[in-house]
Short mmCIF file of C-alpha atoms in Angstrom, two decimals:
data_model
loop_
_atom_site.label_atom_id
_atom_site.label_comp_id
_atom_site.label_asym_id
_atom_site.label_seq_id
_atom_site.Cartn_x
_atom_site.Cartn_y
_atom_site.Cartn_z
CA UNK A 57 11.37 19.79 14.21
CA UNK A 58 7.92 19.77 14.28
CA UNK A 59 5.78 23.29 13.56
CA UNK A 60 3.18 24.04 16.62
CA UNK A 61 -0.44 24.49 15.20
CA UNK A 62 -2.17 27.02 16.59
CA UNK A 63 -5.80 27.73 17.76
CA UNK A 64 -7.97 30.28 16.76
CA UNK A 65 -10.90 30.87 19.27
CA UNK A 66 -14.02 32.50 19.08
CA UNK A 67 -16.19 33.84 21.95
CA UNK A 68 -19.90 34.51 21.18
CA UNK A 69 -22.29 35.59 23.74
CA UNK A 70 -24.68 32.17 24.32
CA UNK A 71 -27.87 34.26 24.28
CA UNK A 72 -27.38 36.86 21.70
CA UNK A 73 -24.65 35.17 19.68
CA UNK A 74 -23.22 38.54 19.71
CA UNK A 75 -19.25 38.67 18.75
CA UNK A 76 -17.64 39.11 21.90
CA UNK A 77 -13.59 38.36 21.87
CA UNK A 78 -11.08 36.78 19.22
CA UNK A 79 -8.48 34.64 20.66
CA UNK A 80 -5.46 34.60 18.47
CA UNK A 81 -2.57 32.26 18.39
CA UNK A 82 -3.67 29.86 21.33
CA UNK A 83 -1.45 26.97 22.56
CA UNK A 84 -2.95 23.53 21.44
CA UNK A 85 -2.36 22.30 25.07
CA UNK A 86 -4.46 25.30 26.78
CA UNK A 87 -6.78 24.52 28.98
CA UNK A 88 -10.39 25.85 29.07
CA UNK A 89 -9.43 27.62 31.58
CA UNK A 90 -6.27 29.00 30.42
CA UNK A 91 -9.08 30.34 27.76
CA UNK A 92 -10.73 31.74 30.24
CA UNK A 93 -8.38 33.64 31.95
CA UNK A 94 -7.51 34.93 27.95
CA UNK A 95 -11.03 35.94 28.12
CA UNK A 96 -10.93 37.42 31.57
CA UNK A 97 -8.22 39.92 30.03
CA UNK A 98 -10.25 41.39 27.56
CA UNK A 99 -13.69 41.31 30.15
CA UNK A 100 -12.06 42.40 33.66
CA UNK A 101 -16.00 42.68 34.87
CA UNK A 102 -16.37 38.26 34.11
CA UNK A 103 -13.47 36.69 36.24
CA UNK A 104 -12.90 33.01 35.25
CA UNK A 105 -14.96 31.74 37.78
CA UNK A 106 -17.79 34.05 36.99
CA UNK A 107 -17.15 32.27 32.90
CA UNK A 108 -19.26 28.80 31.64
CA UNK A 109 -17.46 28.28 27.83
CA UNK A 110 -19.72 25.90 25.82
CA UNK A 111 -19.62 24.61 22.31
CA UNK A 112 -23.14 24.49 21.84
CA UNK A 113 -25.33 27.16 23.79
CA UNK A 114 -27.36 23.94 24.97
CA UNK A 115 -24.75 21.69 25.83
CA UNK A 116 -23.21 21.63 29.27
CA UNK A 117 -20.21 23.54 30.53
CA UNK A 118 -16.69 22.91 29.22
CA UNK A 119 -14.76 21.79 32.43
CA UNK A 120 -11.69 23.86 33.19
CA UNK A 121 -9.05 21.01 32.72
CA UNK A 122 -10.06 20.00 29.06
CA UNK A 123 -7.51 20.32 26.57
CA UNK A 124 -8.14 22.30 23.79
CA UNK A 125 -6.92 20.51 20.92
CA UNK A 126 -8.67 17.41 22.61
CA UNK A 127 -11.67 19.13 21.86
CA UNK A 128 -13.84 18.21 19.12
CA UNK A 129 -13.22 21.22 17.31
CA UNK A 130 -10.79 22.43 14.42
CA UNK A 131 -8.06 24.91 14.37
CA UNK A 132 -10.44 27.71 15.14
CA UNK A 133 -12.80 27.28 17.71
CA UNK A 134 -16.22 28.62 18.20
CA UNK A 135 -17.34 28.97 22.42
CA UNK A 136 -20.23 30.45 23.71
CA UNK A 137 -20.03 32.49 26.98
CA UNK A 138 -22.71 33.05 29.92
CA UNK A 139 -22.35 35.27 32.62
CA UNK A 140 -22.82 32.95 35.83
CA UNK A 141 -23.37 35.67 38.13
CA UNK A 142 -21.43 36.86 41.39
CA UNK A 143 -19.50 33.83 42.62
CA UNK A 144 -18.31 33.04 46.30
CA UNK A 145 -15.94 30.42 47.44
CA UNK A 146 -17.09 27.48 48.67
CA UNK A 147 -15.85 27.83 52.44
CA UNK A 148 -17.95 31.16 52.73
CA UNK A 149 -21.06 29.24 51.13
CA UNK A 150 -20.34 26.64 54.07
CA UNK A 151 -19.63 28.91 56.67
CA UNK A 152 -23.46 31.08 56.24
CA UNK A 153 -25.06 28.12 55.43
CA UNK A 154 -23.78 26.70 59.17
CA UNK A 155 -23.84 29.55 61.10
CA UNK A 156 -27.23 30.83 60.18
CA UNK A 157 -28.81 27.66 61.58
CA UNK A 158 -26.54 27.76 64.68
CA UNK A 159 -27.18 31.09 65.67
CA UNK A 160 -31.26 31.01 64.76
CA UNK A 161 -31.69 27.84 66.53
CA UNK A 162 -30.23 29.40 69.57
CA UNK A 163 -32.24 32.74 69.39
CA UNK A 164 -35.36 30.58 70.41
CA UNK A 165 -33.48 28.27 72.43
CA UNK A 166 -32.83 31.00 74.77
CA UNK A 167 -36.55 32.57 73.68
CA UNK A 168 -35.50 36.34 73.48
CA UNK A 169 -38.50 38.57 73.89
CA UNK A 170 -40.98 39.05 70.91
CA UNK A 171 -40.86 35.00 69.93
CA UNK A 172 -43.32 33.54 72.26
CA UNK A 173 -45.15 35.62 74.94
CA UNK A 174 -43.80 38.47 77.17
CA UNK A 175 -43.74 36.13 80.30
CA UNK A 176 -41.57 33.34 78.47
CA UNK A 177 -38.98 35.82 77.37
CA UNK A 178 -35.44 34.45 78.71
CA UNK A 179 -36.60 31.43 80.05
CA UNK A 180 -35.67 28.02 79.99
CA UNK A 181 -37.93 24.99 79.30
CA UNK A 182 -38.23 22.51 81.94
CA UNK A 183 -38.17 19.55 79.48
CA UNK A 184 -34.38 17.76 79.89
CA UNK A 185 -35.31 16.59 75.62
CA UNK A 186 -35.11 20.36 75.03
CA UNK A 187 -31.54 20.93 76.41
CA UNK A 188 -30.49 17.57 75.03
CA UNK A 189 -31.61 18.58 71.65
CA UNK A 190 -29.88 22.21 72.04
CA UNK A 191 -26.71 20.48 72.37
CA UNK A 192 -27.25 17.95 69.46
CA UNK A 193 -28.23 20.83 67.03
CA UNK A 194 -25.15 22.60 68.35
CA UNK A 195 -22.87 20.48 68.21
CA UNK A 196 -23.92 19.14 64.40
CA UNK A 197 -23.30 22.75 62.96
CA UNK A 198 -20.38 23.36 65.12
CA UNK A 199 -19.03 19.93 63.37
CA UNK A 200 -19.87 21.08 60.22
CA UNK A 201 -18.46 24.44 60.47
CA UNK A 202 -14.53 22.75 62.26
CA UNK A 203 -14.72 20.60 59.20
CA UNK A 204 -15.40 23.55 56.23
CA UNK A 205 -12.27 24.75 58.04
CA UNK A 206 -10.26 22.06 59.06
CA UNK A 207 -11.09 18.90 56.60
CA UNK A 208 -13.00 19.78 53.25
CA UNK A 209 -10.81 20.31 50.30
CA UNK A 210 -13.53 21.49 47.37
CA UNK A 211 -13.09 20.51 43.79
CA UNK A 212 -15.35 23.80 42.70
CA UNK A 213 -14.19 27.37 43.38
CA UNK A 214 -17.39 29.14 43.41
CA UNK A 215 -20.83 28.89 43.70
CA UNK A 216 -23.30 31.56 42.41
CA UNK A 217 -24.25 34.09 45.54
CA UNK A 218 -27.89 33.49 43.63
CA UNK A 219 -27.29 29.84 44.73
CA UNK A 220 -26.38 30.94 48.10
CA UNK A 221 -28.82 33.27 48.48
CA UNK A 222 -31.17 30.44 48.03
CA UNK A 223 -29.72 27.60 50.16
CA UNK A 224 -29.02 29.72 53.33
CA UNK A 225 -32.84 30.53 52.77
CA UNK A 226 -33.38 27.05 53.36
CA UNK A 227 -31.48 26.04 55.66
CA UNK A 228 -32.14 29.19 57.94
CA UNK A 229 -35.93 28.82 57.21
CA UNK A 230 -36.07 25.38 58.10
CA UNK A 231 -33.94 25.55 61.80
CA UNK A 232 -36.00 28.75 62.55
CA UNK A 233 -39.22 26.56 61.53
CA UNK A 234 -38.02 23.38 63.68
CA UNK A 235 -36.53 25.66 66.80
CA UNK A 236 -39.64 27.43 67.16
CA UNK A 237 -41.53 24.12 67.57
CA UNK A 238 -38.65 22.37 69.88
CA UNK A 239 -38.48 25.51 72.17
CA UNK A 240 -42.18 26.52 72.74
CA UNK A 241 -43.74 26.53 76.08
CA UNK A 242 -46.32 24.07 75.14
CA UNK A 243 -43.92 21.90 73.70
CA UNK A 244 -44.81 17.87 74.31
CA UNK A 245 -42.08 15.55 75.12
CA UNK A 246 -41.43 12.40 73.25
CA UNK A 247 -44.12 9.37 73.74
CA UNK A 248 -41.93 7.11 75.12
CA UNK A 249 -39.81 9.35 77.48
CA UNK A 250 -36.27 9.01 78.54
CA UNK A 251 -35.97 5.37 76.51
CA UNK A 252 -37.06 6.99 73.08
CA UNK A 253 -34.49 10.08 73.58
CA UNK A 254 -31.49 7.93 75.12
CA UNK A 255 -31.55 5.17 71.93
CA UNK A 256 -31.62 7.97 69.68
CA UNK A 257 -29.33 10.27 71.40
CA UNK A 258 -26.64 6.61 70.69
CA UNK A 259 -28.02 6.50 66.96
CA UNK A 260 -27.08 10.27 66.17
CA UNK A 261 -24.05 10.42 68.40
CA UNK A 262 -22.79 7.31 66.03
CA UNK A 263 -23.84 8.70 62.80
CA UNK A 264 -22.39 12.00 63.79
CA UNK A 265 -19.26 10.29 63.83
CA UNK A 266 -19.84 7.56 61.28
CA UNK A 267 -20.20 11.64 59.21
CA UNK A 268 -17.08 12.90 60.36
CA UNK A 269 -15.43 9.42 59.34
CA UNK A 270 -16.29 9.66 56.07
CA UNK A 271 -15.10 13.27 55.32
CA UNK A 272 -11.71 12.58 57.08
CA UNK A 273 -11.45 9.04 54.50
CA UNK A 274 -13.13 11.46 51.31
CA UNK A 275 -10.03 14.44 52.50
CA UNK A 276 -7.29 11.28 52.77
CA UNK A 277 -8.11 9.99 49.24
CA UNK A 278 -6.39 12.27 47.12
CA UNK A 279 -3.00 13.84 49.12
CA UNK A 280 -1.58 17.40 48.18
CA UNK A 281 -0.61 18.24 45.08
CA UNK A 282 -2.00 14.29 43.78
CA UNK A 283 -3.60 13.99 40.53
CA UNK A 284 -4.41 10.57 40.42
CA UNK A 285 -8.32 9.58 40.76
CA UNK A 286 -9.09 7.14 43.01
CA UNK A 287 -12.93 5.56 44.52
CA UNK A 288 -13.06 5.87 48.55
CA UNK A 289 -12.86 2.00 49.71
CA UNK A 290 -13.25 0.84 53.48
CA UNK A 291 -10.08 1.88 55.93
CA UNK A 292 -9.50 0.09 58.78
CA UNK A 293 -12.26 2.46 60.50
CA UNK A 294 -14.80 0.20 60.99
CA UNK A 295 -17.39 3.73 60.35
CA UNK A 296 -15.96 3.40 56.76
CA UNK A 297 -16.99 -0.08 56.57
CA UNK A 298 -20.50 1.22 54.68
CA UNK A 299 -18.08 1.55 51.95
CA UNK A 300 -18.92 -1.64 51.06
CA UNK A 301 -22.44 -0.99 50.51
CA UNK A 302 -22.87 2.46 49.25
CA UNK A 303 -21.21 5.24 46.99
CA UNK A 304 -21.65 8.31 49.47
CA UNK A 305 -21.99 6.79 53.20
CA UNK A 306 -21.63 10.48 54.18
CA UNK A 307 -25.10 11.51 53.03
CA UNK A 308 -26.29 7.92 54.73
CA UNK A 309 -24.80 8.79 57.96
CA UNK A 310 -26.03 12.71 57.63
CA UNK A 311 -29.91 11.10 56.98
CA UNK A 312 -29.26 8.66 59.83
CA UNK A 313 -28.19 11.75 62.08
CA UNK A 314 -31.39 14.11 61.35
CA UNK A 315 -33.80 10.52 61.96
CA UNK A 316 -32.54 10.46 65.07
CA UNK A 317 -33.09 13.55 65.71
CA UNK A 318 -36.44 13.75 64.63
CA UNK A 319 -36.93 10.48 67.23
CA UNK A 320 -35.51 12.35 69.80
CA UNK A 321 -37.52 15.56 69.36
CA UNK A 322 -40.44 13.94 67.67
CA UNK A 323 -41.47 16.99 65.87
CA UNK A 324 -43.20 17.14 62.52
CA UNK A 325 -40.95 19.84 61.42
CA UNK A 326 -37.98 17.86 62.00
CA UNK A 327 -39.39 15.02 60.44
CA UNK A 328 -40.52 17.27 57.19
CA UNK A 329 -37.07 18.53 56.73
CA UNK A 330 -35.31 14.89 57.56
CA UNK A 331 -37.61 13.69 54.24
CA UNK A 332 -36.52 16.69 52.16
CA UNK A 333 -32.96 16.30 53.17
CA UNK A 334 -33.39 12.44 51.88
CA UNK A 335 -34.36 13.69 48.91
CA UNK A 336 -31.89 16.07 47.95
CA UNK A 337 -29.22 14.11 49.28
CA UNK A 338 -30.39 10.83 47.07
CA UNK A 339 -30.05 12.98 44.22
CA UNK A 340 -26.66 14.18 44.57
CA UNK A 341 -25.63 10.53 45.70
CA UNK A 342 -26.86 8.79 43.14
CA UNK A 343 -24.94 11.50 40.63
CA UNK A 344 -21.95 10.85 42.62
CA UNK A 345 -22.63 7.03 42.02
CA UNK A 346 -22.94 7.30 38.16
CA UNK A 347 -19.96 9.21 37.89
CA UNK A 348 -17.92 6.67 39.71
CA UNK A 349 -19.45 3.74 37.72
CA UNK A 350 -18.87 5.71 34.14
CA UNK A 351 -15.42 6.76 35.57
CA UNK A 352 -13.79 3.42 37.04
CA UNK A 353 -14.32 0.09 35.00
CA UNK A 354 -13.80 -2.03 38.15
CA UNK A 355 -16.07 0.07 40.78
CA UNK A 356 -17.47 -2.25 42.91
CA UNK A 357 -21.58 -4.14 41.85
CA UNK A 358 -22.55 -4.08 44.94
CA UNK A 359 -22.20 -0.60 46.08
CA UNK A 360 -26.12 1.31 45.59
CA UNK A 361 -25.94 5.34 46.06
CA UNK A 362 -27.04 6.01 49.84
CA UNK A 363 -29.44 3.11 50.85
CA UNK A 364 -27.55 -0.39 51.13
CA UNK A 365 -29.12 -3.06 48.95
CA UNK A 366 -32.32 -0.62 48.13
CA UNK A 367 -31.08 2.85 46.78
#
């Protein structure tokens, strides 16, 4: 019979290199995070969420499913802990990041006293665009918020409440910024009237869906309980047909939504936030889009990140 070799781990603080925790007799098939939750015994105050476990103080974090002894260490291991912060789970993060905009948007939707002038306060504008864009606005973070509950599975546990913190800024900030503009008295309607706000009301009513499509397809990919890894391909869906073209059609569709939207309303604000959105979206697809190309050998050529045949 074969003797087990053991690990011997070491924990040193990443900034001070202080000595922090001796691991003794650790099981060669351990996980980083079965290291972690070691750790977590000796450190109640760092949970294992709360851990990153590196084996250089510059490199990136150890994920939680490597194997120790696939490591590229020898029997006795040297990590290097930092403190991530406070950590909340990723269906809180979703929920305040959705309900903050909801809720703000409304507040000047229904212009409560102390936004615009005294003799505005409670009152509706006359504009038809203005209700119509209520409902769109609604409707998208009401979406959002049935799917954190309902659809999303998350991969991560946590994210920082420093991250949070941050984000909900953001996103608050910008529907505030956007609802003030949409809802005030002297707000203009769209150039081309009733023809500009019913083609774009079809083009975010489709990519609204086209959204949801893709989330129910990303949710169906891996069942219960599955390990396998698999790349999203088309379904039968004919929304999931921009499979073909691009790595994260959910982040096309999302863009897609907030241009229409910004047709519809056509508001600077809107449009200013649509661009950021682009941005930050591009950069997460296109992350998504190496990882699937470093990860699958036969991932399709002709796939680009979020922009068929361009990006």
């Amino acid at each position: 019979m074969s003797r087990t070799t053991f690990f011997e781990v070491r924990i040193l603080d990443a900034n001070t290199k202080e000595h922090l925790c001796f691991l003794d007799k650790v099981e060669p098939y351990s996980t980083v995070g079965d290291i972690k939750s070691l750790f977590h015994k000796s450190y109640p105050q760092w949970y294992p969420t709360r851990q990153a476990l590196r084996l250089d103080p510059k490199e990136k974090p150890l994920r939680d499913d490597e194997i120790l002894q696939n490591l590229p260490v020898g029997t006795t291991a040297t990590m290097f802990f930092r403190d991530l912060g406070p950590q909340l789970g990723w269906t809180m993060v979703f929920m305040a990041e959705c309900i903050g905009p909801l809720l703000t948007y409304l507040l000047f939707y229904f212009r409560v006293p102390y936004i615009y002038s005294h003799e505005y306060g409670f009152t509706s504008n006359p504009h038809p665009v203005v209700r119509l864009a209520c409902a769109c606005h609604t409707f998208h973070y009401m979406k959002r918020l049935m799917e954190t509950i309902f659809v999303h599975r998350f991969s991560h546990g946590t994210m920082p409440l420093g991250t949070m913190v941050r984000n909900c800024t953001y996103y608050w900030g910008f529907s505030a910024w956007l609802a003030y503009y949409i809802n005030h008295p002297l707000y203009t309607p769209p150039s081309y009237g009733a023809l500009q706000v019913n083609y774009a009301l079809v083009m975010f009513a489709m990519c609204e869906l086209g959204n949801f499509s893709i989330h129910l397809t990303l949710t169906h990919l891996r069942g219960e309980g599955s390990r396998s890894r698999r790349f999203p391909t088309p379904t039968k869906n004919p929304f999931t047909w921009l499979f073909f073209f691009v790595s994260c059609p959910n982040y096309t569709y999302e863009v897609g939504a907030w241009v229409s939207f910004s047709i519809m309303t056509q508001c600077l604000p809107v449009a200013l936030y649509t661009l950021l959105g682009f941005i930050q979206m591009t950069v997460w697809a296109k992350g998504k889009h190496r990882a699937y190309i470093r990860e699958f050998k036969d991932y399709p050529n002709l796939r680009m990140a979020i922009i068929p045949l361009i990006l």
